[in-house]
Amino acid sequence: MNGKLILEDGTVFNGKLLNNMKATGEVVFNTGMTGYQEILTDPSYCRQIVTLTYPLIGNYGIADIFMQSRKSFVNGFIIGELCDNGSNWHLETEISDFLTRQGIPCLYDVDTRAVTKHIRAAGTMKGIIVPEDAAKTEIDELFAVPIKKEVVSEATTPNVYKMENDGPHVVVMDFGIKQNILDSLHQWGCNLTIVPSNTTAEEIMNLNPDGIFLSNGPGDPKDIPDVIENVKKLIGKKPMFGICLGHQILGLALGANTYKLKFGHRGSNQPVKNLETGRVYITSQNHGYAVDEASLEGLPLKVTHRSINDGTVEGMRHTKLPIFSVQFHPEASPGPTDNTYLFDQFVSMLPKEE
Ligand SMILES: NC(=O)CC[C@H](N)C(=O)O
């Protein structure tokens, strides 16, 4: 069945609809060459319509071990060629079956590079996926659906749970965490207690943590003021490490500002410079917001990492307290695993075993 993506500014891109499903959401693009399952199941994409620039999607199928969360949180998926005869020794499900089972509207056979070039020029915007013959009233109704702002409560864990280990006790504030981050912290020896996003500072301190981790997650960090207030109360109590949304939350809690980027950074091929060593790393990223460097003036925060593409802040650390954060995803390996030194850095701040 033929379908189309209509952007808020009226631009139309044609394709084919995998299922007869419609979608509304903020249209974003990811430039990675692999990792479509990780993208589909990363809760940071909650309620967005994700376009992939890589032209062939599905060629290595879907497997349980690559799931980043309990389900896919995206509102829609826009791709070039949909490959439904994947080949890989891990393959358990073809991508079309996965998308159907997860109820994800998918528009394929789309010129996704043209979509991306348009968004790069015009900025991220709302869009809808509809069948080719959708009536005007139907289109108007879909555009009238507001983009839900606070989405962390949808993505966080509903319950406290543990991933036990022999090392330091880390309380993980889950704002929509990726499984790879939990696995990395666990692999680095941390004994993890994962708590929902609305857990209070008092409740966290009652768990007697050695360190606190602030996770990635969806949406604008300014849409979760209660979380920011809560994190403020934890500053100075324990070593802290934040990734992506966790980095933005730390920034706001420490008095900095955040803002929306024109079209975000999404892909596993984003170069970042570590300003303290001068080394450049290829990183995996997925963010639409950033910490405003000018707002750090006068605060006890130092920029430690910078995007090579646009110069924006990709990491910072507190000048007096054991607190640091990165905007990119050090747990994801866009080929090399060079960025895992950040987990060493966090664990080295935590008390050693007796
Ligand atoms: N991956 C993330 O944690 C994303 C953070 C935030 N939602 C952003 O888009 O900037």
mmCIF file of C-alpha atoms and ligand atoms in Angstrom:
data_model
loop_
_atom_site.group_PDB
_atom_site.id
_atom_site.type_symbol
_atom_site.label_atom_id
_atom_site.label_comp_id
_atom_site.label_asym_id
_atom_site.label_seq_id
_atom_site.Cartn_x
_atom_site.Cartn_y
_atom_site.Cartn_z
ATOM 1 C CA MET A 1 0.000 0.000 0.000
ATOM 2 C CA ASN A 2 1.332 3.452 -0.876
ATOM 3 C CA GLY A 3 1.801 5.934 1.904
ATOM 4 C CA LYS A 4 3.468 9.263 2.614
ATOM 5 C CA LEU A 5 5.236 11.373 5.191
ATOM 6 C CA ILE A 6 3.819 14.875 5.432
ATOM 7 C CA LEU A 7 5.905 17.406 7.336
ATOM 8 C CA GLU A 8 4.412 20.331 9.198
ATOM 9 C CA ASP A 9 5.744 22.759 6.563
ATOM 10 C CA GLY A 10 3.764 20.900 3.862
ATOM 11 C CA THR A 11 6.659 18.944 2.318
ATOM 12 C CA VAL A 12 5.622 15.434 1.240
ATOM 13 C CA PHE A 13 7.801 12.318 0.813
ATOM 14 C CA ASN A 14 6.273 9.226 -0.772
ATOM 15 C CA GLY A 15 6.821 5.603 0.130
ATOM 16 C CA LYS A 16 5.053 2.343 0.946
ATOM 17 C CA LEU A 17 3.234 1.538 4.168
ATOM 18 C CA LEU A 18 4.185 -1.743 5.806
ATOM 19 C CA ASN A 19 0.988 -1.841 7.828
ATOM 20 C CA ASN A 20 -2.068 0.296 7.424
ATOM 21 C CA MET A 21 -1.100 2.442 10.409
ATOM 22 C CA LYS A 22 -0.847 6.183 10.901
ATOM 23 C CA ALA A 23 1.549 8.154 13.069
ATOM 24 C CA THR A 24 2.155 11.631 14.473
ATOM 25 C CA GLY A 25 5.462 12.696 16.017
ATOM 26 C CA GLU A 26 8.578 14.824 15.856
ATOM 27 C CA VAL A 27 10.549 13.651 12.792
ATOM 28 C CA VAL A 28 14.249 13.062 13.526
ATOM 29 C CA PHE A 29 17.021 11.359 11.567
ATOM 30 C CA ASN A 30 19.810 8.974 12.516
ATOM 31 C CA THR A 31 22.930 8.637 10.362
ATOM 32 C CA GLY A 32 24.242 5.323 11.732
ATOM 33 C CA MET A 33 25.087 2.525 9.311
ATOM 34 C CA THR A 34 24.022 -0.222 11.734
ATOM 35 C CA GLY A 35 22.058 -0.464 14.952
ATOM 36 C CA TYR A 36 18.451 -0.197 13.740
ATOM 37 C CA GLN A 37 17.216 -2.526 16.506
ATOM 38 C CA GLU A 38 19.031 -0.520 19.179
ATOM 39 C CA ILE A 39 17.487 2.658 17.752
ATOM 40 C CA LEU A 40 13.990 1.144 17.665
ATOM 41 C CA THR A 41 14.242 0.026 21.297
ATOM 42 C CA ASP A 42 16.168 2.983 22.811
ATOM 43 C CA PRO A 43 13.570 4.736 25.041
ATOM 44 C CA SER A 44 15.220 8.108 24.263
ATOM 45 C CA TYR A 45 13.310 8.026 20.935
ATOM 46 C CA CYS A 46 9.970 7.764 22.770
ATOM 47 C CA ARG A 47 7.135 9.137 20.582
ATOM 48 C CA GLN A 48 9.413 10.330 17.777
ATOM 49 C CA ILE A 49 9.215 9.352 14.108
ATOM 50 C CA VAL A 50 12.713 8.117 13.275
ATOM 51 C CA THR A 51 14.214 8.287 9.773
ATOM 52 C CA LEU A 52 17.357 6.284 8.997
ATOM 53 C CA THR A 53 19.768 7.541 6.340
ATOM 54 C CA TYR A 54 21.414 4.144 5.767
ATOM 55 C CA PRO A 55 19.700 2.768 2.633
ATOM 56 C CA LEU A 56 19.208 -0.907 3.609
ATOM 57 C CA ILE A 57 17.445 -1.809 6.873
ATOM 58 C CA GLY A 58 16.622 -5.265 8.244
ATOM 59 C CA ASN A 59 19.479 -7.144 6.587
ATOM 60 C CA TYR A 60 20.694 -8.775 9.814
ATOM 61 C CA GLY A 61 17.227 -9.210 11.350
ATOM 62 C CA ILE A 62 16.219 -8.768 14.966
ATOM 63 C CA ALA A 63 17.446 -10.719 18.000
ATOM 64 C CA ASP A 64 16.478 -10.556 21.654
ATOM 65 C CA ILE A 65 20.033 -9.876 22.868
ATOM 66 C CA PHE A 66 20.064 -6.484 21.102
ATOM 67 C CA MET A 67 16.897 -5.176 22.797
ATOM 68 C CA GLN A 68 17.663 -1.927 24.662
ATOM 69 C CA SER A 69 14.403 -1.949 26.612
ATOM 70 C CA ARG A 70 11.208 -3.924 27.046
ATOM 71 C CA LYS A 71 9.680 -2.642 23.789
ATOM 72 C CA SER A 72 9.971 -0.097 21.007
ATOM 73 C CA PHE A 73 8.947 3.405 22.048
ATOM 74 C CA VAL A 74 9.058 5.106 18.622
ATOM 75 C CA ASN A 75 5.861 6.449 17.045
ATOM 76 C CA GLY A 76 6.953 5.727 13.475
ATOM 77 C CA PHE A 77 9.836 4.435 11.360
ATOM 78 C CA ILE A 78 10.928 5.761 7.959
ATOM 79 C CA ILE A 79 13.465 3.820 5.913
ATOM 80 C CA GLY A 80 14.795 3.172 2.418
ATOM 81 C CA GLU A 81 14.890 -0.469 1.373
ATOM 82 C CA LEU A 82 13.129 -2.810 3.793
ATOM 83 C CA CYS A 83 15.000 -6.115 3.816
ATOM 84 C CA ASP A 84 12.835 -9.006 4.845
ATOM 85 C CA ASN A 85 15.263 -11.860 4.323
ATOM 86 C CA GLY A 86 17.859 -10.938 6.915
ATOM 87 C CA SER A 87 20.914 -13.086 7.376
ATOM 88 C CA ASN A 88 22.820 -13.339 10.645
ATOM 89 C CA TRP A 89 23.518 -16.116 13.119
ATOM 90 C CA HIS A 90 21.716 -14.093 15.824
ATOM 91 C CA LEU A 91 18.572 -13.545 13.729
ATOM 92 C CA GLU A 92 15.349 -14.605 15.455
ATOM 93 C CA THR A 93 12.765 -12.349 13.765
ATOM 94 C CA GLU A 94 12.563 -10.461 10.485
ATOM 95 C CA ILE A 95 12.242 -6.702 10.959
ATOM 96 C CA SER A 96 8.766 -6.476 9.359
ATOM 97 C CA ASP A 97 7.395 -9.068 11.823
ATOM 98 C CA PHE A 98 8.987 -7.142 14.684
ATOM 99 C CA LEU A 99 7.500 -3.817 13.539
ATOM 100 C CA THR A 100 4.079 -5.433 13.078
ATOM 101 C CA ARG A 101 4.185 -7.117 16.469
ATOM 102 C CA GLN A 102 5.289 -3.878 18.162
ATOM 103 C CA GLY A 103 2.580 -1.882 16.341
ATOM 104 C CA ILE A 104 5.075 0.532 14.754
ATOM 105 C CA PRO A 105 3.895 2.320 11.588
ATOM 106 C CA CYS A 106 6.650 1.973 8.981
ATOM 107 C CA LEU A 107 7.006 3.881 5.725
ATOM 108 C CA TYR A 108 9.615 2.299 3.439
ATOM 109 C CA ASP A 109 10.995 2.862 -0.052
ATOM 110 C CA VAL A 110 11.454 6.495 0.971
ATOM 111 C CA ASP A 111 14.318 8.736 -0.168
ATOM 112 C CA THR A 112 15.437 9.140 3.448
ATOM 113 C CA ARG A 113 18.485 11.197 2.494
ATOM 114 C CA ALA A 114 16.154 13.774 0.941
ATOM 115 C CA VAL A 115 14.084 13.786 4.169
ATOM 116 C CA THR A 116 17.302 14.299 6.150
ATOM 117 C CA LYS A 117 18.583 17.110 3.943
ATOM 118 C CA HIS A 118 15.240 18.857 4.319
ATOM 119 C CA ILE A 119 15.253 18.542 8.128
ATOM 120 C CA ARG A 120 18.869 19.695 8.299
ATOM 121 C CA ALA A 121 17.908 22.838 6.385
ATOM 122 C CA ALA A 122 14.508 23.530 7.947
ATOM 123 C CA GLY A 123 15.036 22.048 11.443
ATOM 124 C CA THR A 124 13.337 19.210 13.293
ATOM 125 C CA MET A 125 9.564 19.413 12.969
ATOM 126 C CA LYS A 126 6.337 17.557 13.453
ATOM 127 C CA GLY A 127 5.209 15.116 10.785
ATOM 128 C CA ILE A 128 2.612 12.466 10.088
ATOM 129 C CA ILE A 129 2.613 9.108 8.282
ATOM 130 C CA VAL A 130 -0.602 8.396 6.359
ATOM 131 C CA PRO A 131 -1.884 6.242 3.474
ATOM 132 C CA GLU A 132 -1.494 7.932 0.090
ATOM 133 C CA ASP A 133 -5.236 8.570 -0.229
ATOM 134 C CA ALA A 134 -5.780 9.995 3.285
ATOM 135 C CA ALA A 135 -8.569 12.581 3.364
ATOM 136 C CA LYS A 136 -7.799 16.188 4.336
ATOM 137 C CA THR A 137 -9.869 15.873 7.528
ATOM 138 C CA GLU A 138 -7.818 12.848 8.570
ATOM 139 C CA ILE A 139 -4.567 14.740 7.903
ATOM 140 C CA ASP A 140 -5.793 17.751 9.884
ATOM 141 C CA GLU A 141 -6.811 15.511 12.774
ATOM 142 C CA LEU A 142 -3.386 13.866 12.909
ATOM 143 C CA PHE A 143 -1.591 17.210 12.860
ATOM 144 C CA ALA A 144 -3.888 18.393 15.657
ATOM 145 C CA VAL A 145 -2.639 15.589 17.943
ATOM 146 C CA PRO A 146 -0.242 17.422 20.289
ATOM 147 C CA ILE A 147 3.280 16.082 20.734
ATOM 148 C CA LYS A 148 3.346 14.792 24.303
ATOM 149 C CA LYS A 149 5.960 16.717 26.246
ATOM 150 C CA GLU A 150 6.709 14.822 29.447
ATOM 151 C CA VAL A 151 7.613 11.293 28.337
ATOM 152 C CA VAL A 152 10.094 10.183 31.000
ATOM 153 C CA SER A 153 7.265 8.737 33.134
ATOM 154 C CA GLU A 154 6.380 6.483 30.169
ATOM 155 C CA ALA A 155 9.933 5.284 29.633
ATOM 156 C CA THR A 156 11.158 4.775 33.221
ATOM 157 C CA THR A 157 10.931 1.476 35.074
ATOM 158 C CA PRO A 158 7.660 1.101 37.012
ATOM 159 C CA ASN A 159 9.444 -0.804 39.824
ATOM 160 C CA VAL A 160 12.696 -0.802 41.749
ATOM 161 C CA TYR A 161 14.894 -3.770 40.761
ATOM 162 C CA LYS A 162 18.448 -4.953 41.241
ATOM 163 C CA MET A 163 21.363 -6.209 39.186
ATOM 164 C CA GLU A 164 23.565 -7.613 41.908
ATOM 165 C CA ASN A 165 27.340 -7.655 41.889
ATOM 166 C CA ASP A 166 30.272 -7.576 44.323
ATOM 167 C CA GLY A 167 31.426 -4.009 43.663
ATOM 168 C CA PRO A 168 30.278 -0.561 44.805
ATOM 169 C CA HIS A 169 26.559 0.074 45.209
ATOM 170 C CA VAL A 170 25.268 2.406 42.509
ATOM 171 C CA VAL A 171 21.709 3.709 42.479
ATOM 172 C CA VAL A 172 20.630 4.198 38.888
ATOM 173 C CA MET A 173 17.987 6.859 38.288
ATOM 174 C CA ASP A 174 16.132 5.419 35.314
ATOM 175 C CA PHE A 175 14.701 8.068 32.976
ATOM 176 C CA GLY A 176 14.374 5.521 30.134
ATOM 177 C CA ILE A 177 17.687 3.704 30.384
ATOM 178 C CA LYS A 178 19.258 1.622 27.625
ATOM 179 C CA GLN A 179 20.079 -1.960 28.570
ATOM 180 C CA ASN A 180 23.655 -1.489 27.313
ATOM 181 C CA ILE A 181 24.325 1.143 29.992
ATOM 182 C CA LEU A 182 23.074 -1.158 32.745
ATOM 183 C CA ASP A 183 25.150 -4.017 31.325
ATOM 184 C CA SER A 184 28.240 -1.775 31.171
ATOM 185 C CA LEU A 185 27.916 -0.564 34.783
ATOM 186 C CA HIS A 186 27.384 -4.172 35.848
ATOM 187 C CA GLN A 187 30.345 -5.342 33.788
ATOM 188 C CA TRP A 188 32.464 -2.713 35.583
ATOM 189 C CA GLY A 189 31.545 -4.504 38.839
ATOM 190 C CA CYS A 190 28.812 -2.172 40.127
ATOM 191 C CA ASN A 191 26.049 -3.559 42.310
ATOM 192 C CA LEU A 192 23.004 -1.817 40.832
ATOM 193 C CA THR A 193 19.681 -0.714 42.268
ATOM 194 C CA ILE A 194 17.561 0.755 39.492
ATOM 195 C CA VAL A 195 14.860 3.172 40.638
ATOM 196 C CA PRO A 196 11.937 4.935 38.879
ATOM 197 C CA SER A 197 12.378 8.576 37.847
ATOM 198 C CA ASN A 198 10.077 9.870 40.623
ATOM 199 C CA THR A 199 12.107 8.316 43.469
ATOM 200 C CA THR A 200 12.882 11.084 45.950
ATOM 201 C CA ALA A 201 16.368 12.146 47.046
ATOM 202 C CA GLU A 202 15.570 10.892 50.558
ATOM 203 C CA GLU A 203 14.532 7.474 49.247
ATOM 204 C CA ILE A 204 17.726 7.297 47.183
ATOM 205 C CA MET A 205 19.933 8.221 50.151
ATOM 206 C CA ASN A 206 18.105 5.623 52.291
ATOM 207 C CA LEU A 207 19.393 2.979 49.854
ATOM 208 C CA ASN A 208 22.887 3.942 51.039
ATOM 209 C CA PRO A 209 24.529 4.243 47.604
ATOM 210 C CA ASP A 210 28.262 4.607 46.975
ATOM 211 C CA GLY A 211 27.472 6.477 43.771
ATOM 212 C CA ILE A 212 24.511 7.739 41.764
ATOM 213 C CA PHE A 213 24.027 7.299 38.028
ATOM 214 C CA LEU A 214 21.659 9.492 35.959
ATOM 215 C CA SER A 215 20.464 7.780 32.805
ATOM 216 C CA ASN A 216 19.608 8.761 29.261
ATOM 217 C CA GLY A 217 15.945 9.310 28.422
ATOM 218 C CA PRO A 218 13.430 10.986 26.116
ATOM 219 C CA GLY A 219 12.196 14.553 25.780
ATOM 220 C CA ASP A 220 13.210 18.035 26.878
ATOM 221 C CA PRO A 221 14.968 18.044 30.290
ATOM 222 C CA LYS A 222 13.042 21.223 31.182
ATOM 223 C CA ASP A 223 9.798 19.221 31.063
ATOM 224 C CA ILE A 224 10.798 17.319 34.215
ATOM 225 C CA PRO A 225 11.308 20.103 36.831
ATOM 226 C CA ASP A 226 10.536 17.754 39.760
ATOM 227 C CA VAL A 227 13.428 15.510 38.718
ATOM 228 C CA ILE A 228 15.766 18.527 38.511
ATOM 229 C CA GLU A 229 14.740 19.661 42.013
ATOM 230 C CA ASN A 230 15.285 16.158 43.311
ATOM 231 C CA VAL A 231 18.748 15.886 41.742
ATOM 232 C CA LYS A 232 19.693 19.281 43.263
ATOM 233 C CA LYS A 233 19.199 17.709 46.701
ATOM 234 C CA LEU A 234 21.640 14.902 45.821
ATOM 235 C CA ILE A 235 24.474 17.169 44.635
ATOM 236 C CA GLY A 236 27.512 16.881 46.900
ATOM 237 C CA LYS A 237 26.211 13.796 48.699
ATOM 238 C CA LYS A 238 27.742 11.072 46.484
ATOM 239 C CA PRO A 239 29.833 10.742 43.287
ATOM 240 C CA MET A 240 27.592 11.176 40.249
ATOM 241 C CA PHE A 241 27.811 10.246 36.565
ATOM 242 C CA GLY A 242 25.229 11.259 33.958
ATOM 243 C CA ILE A 243 24.772 10.198 30.356
ATOM 244 C CA CYS A 244 22.753 12.162 27.757
ATOM 245 C CA LEU A 245 19.486 13.207 29.480
ATOM 246 C CA GLY A 246 21.343 12.559 32.761
ATOM 247 C CA HIS A 247 24.026 15.039 31.626
ATOM 248 C CA GLN A 248 21.384 17.661 30.786
ATOM 249 C CA ILE A 249 19.609 17.105 34.135
ATOM 250 C CA LEU A 250 22.912 17.551 35.999
ATOM 251 C CA GLY A 251 23.527 20.744 34.016
ATOM 252 C CA LEU A 252 20.142 22.189 34.970
ATOM 253 C CA ALA A 253 20.477 21.053 38.600
ATOM 254 C CA LEU A 254 23.849 22.823 38.833
ATOM 255 C CA GLY A 255 22.454 26.087 37.462
ATOM 256 C CA ALA A 256 23.294 25.789 33.747
ATOM 257 C CA ASN A 257 20.816 26.134 30.889
ATOM 258 C CA THR A 258 19.818 23.765 28.075
ATOM 259 C CA TYR A 259 18.431 24.519 24.620
ATOM 260 C CA LYS A 260 17.050 22.679 21.606
ATOM 261 C CA LEU A 261 19.434 21.995 18.712
ATOM 262 C CA LYS A 262 18.230 22.718 15.165
ATOM 263 C CA PHE A 263 18.218 19.052 14.123
ATOM 264 C CA GLY A 264 20.015 17.178 16.918
ATOM 265 C CA HIS A 265 22.852 14.659 16.824
ATOM 266 C CA ARG A 266 21.749 11.104 16.110
ATOM 267 C CA GLY A 267 24.049 8.422 14.790
ATOM 268 C CA SER A 268 26.922 6.151 15.693
ATOM 269 C CA ASN A 269 29.401 8.266 13.732
ATOM 270 C CA GLN A 270 29.613 11.519 15.712
ATOM 271 C CA PRO A 271 33.138 12.840 16.363
ATOM 272 C CA VAL A 272 33.872 14.261 19.817
ATOM 273 C CA LYS A 273 37.074 15.792 21.175
ATOM 274 C CA ASN A 274 38.175 15.088 24.728
ATOM 275 C CA LEU A 275 39.557 18.535 25.622
ATOM 276 C CA GLU A 276 41.602 17.159 28.513
ATOM 277 C CA THR A 277 43.618 14.711 26.369
ATOM 278 C CA GLY A 278 43.219 16.234 22.914
ATOM 279 C CA ARG A 279 42.017 12.889 21.542
ATOM 280 C CA VAL A 280 39.094 12.624 19.144
ATOM 281 C CA TYR A 281 36.657 9.743 19.511
ATOM 282 C CA ILE A 282 33.908 8.479 17.252
ATOM 283 C CA THR A 283 30.816 8.308 19.444
ATOM 284 C CA SER A 284 27.245 7.161 19.354
ATOM 285 C CA GLN A 285 24.755 9.941 19.999
ATOM 286 C CA ASN A 286 21.047 10.523 20.185
ATOM 287 C CA HIS A 287 20.074 13.921 21.458
ATOM 288 C CA GLY A 288 17.989 16.896 20.428
ATOM 289 C CA TYR A 289 18.971 19.195 23.316
ATOM 290 C CA ALA A 290 22.330 20.414 24.612
ATOM 291 C CA VAL A 291 23.840 22.215 27.609
ATOM 292 C CA ASP A 292 24.416 25.878 26.780
ATOM 293 C CA GLU A 293 28.130 26.576 27.153
ATOM 294 C CA ALA A 294 27.620 30.306 27.827
ATOM 295 C CA SER A 295 25.459 29.418 30.841
ATOM 296 C CA LEU A 296 28.423 27.630 32.512
ATOM 297 C CA GLU A 297 30.139 30.956 33.119
ATOM 298 C CA GLY A 298 30.641 31.445 36.849
ATOM 299 C CA LEU A 299 29.517 27.895 37.684
ATOM 300 C CA PRO A 300 31.883 25.236 39.071
ATOM 301 C CA LEU A 301 31.625 23.311 35.787
ATOM 302 C CA LYS A 302 34.261 22.705 33.139
ATOM 303 C CA VAL A 303 33.620 21.594 29.557
ATOM 304 C CA THR A 304 35.534 18.328 29.008
ATOM 305 C CA HIS A 305 34.210 17.214 25.603
ATOM 306 C CA ARG A 306 33.117 19.051 22.503
ATOM 307 C CA SER A 307 31.381 17.983 19.267
ATOM 308 C CA ILE A 308 33.720 18.289 16.293
ATOM 309 C CA ASN A 309 30.766 18.851 13.955
ATOM 310 C CA ASP A 310 29.204 21.904 15.592
ATOM 311 C CA GLY A 311 31.347 22.718 18.647
ATOM 312 C CA THR A 312 28.549 22.097 21.182
ATOM 313 C CA VAL A 313 29.168 20.764 24.699
ATOM 314 C CA GLU A 314 29.476 16.951 24.787
ATOM 315 C CA GLY A 315 30.803 16.527 28.320
ATOM 316 C CA MET A 316 31.497 18.428 31.535
ATOM 317 C CA ARG A 317 32.763 17.919 35.044
ATOM 318 C CA HIS A 318 32.394 19.647 38.374
ATOM 319 C CA THR A 319 35.557 21.439 39.421
ATOM 320 C CA LYS A 320 35.208 20.593 43.134
ATOM 321 C CA LEU A 321 32.929 17.553 43.468
ATOM 322 C CA PRO A 322 33.210 14.040 41.974
ATOM 323 C CA ILE A 323 30.497 14.722 39.387
ATOM 324 C CA PHE A 324 30.844 14.406 35.615
ATOM 325 C CA SER A 325 28.664 13.728 32.613
ATOM 326 C CA VAL A 326 28.697 13.162 28.870
ATOM 327 C CA GLN A 327 26.127 13.992 26.224
ATOM 328 C CA PHE A 328 27.113 11.043 24.026
ATOM 329 C CA HIS A 329 26.696 7.318 24.722
ATOM 330 C CA PRO A 330 29.990 5.759 25.875
ATOM 331 C CA GLU A 331 28.372 2.344 26.307
ATOM 332 C CA ALA A 332 27.449 2.027 22.658
ATOM 333 C CA SER A 333 30.272 0.808 20.476
ATOM 334 C CA PRO A 334 30.132 2.331 17.041
ATOM 335 C CA GLY A 335 32.818 -0.166 16.089
ATOM 336 C CA PRO A 336 35.551 0.593 18.618
ATOM 337 C CA THR A 337 34.892 0.652 22.352
ATOM 338 C CA ASP A 338 37.194 3.621 23.001
ATOM 339 C CA ASN A 339 34.760 5.552 25.172
ATOM 340 C CA THR A 340 34.454 2.984 27.930
ATOM 341 C CA TYR A 341 37.245 4.828 29.817
ATOM 342 C CA LEU A 342 34.377 6.906 31.248
ATOM 343 C CA PHE A 343 33.118 3.866 33.182
ATOM 344 C CA ASP A 344 36.647 3.425 34.605
ATOM 345 C CA GLN A 345 36.534 7.088 35.610
ATOM 346 C CA PHE A 346 33.197 6.662 37.445
ATOM 347 C CA VAL A 347 34.167 3.439 39.209
ATOM 348 C CA SER A 348 37.488 4.977 40.311
ATOM 349 C CA MET A 349 35.498 7.680 42.159
ATOM 350 C CA LEU A 350 33.594 5.074 44.194
ATOM 351 C CA PRO A 351 34.804 3.545 47.471
ATOM 352 C CA LYS A 352 36.976 0.459 47.019
ATOM 353 C CA GLU A 353 35.973 -2.837 48.586
ATOM 354 C CA GLU A 354 37.353 -3.495 52.087
HETATM 355 N N1 LIG B 1 19.595 9.943 24.599
HETATM 356 C C1 LIG B 1 19.156 10.850 25.450
HETATM 357 O O1 LIG B 1 19.221 10.688 26.671
HETATM 358 C C2 LIG B 1 18.492 12.061 24.868
HETATM 359 C C3 LIG B 1 18.328 13.208 25.817
HETATM 360 C C4 LIG B 1 17.248 14.201 25.399
HETATM 361 N N2 LIG B 1 15.983 13.553 25.344
HETATM 362 C C5 LIG B 1 17.599 14.843 24.076
HETATM 363 O O2 LIG B 1 16.973 14.546 23.079
HETATM 364 O O3 LIG B 1 18.501 15.645 24.023
#
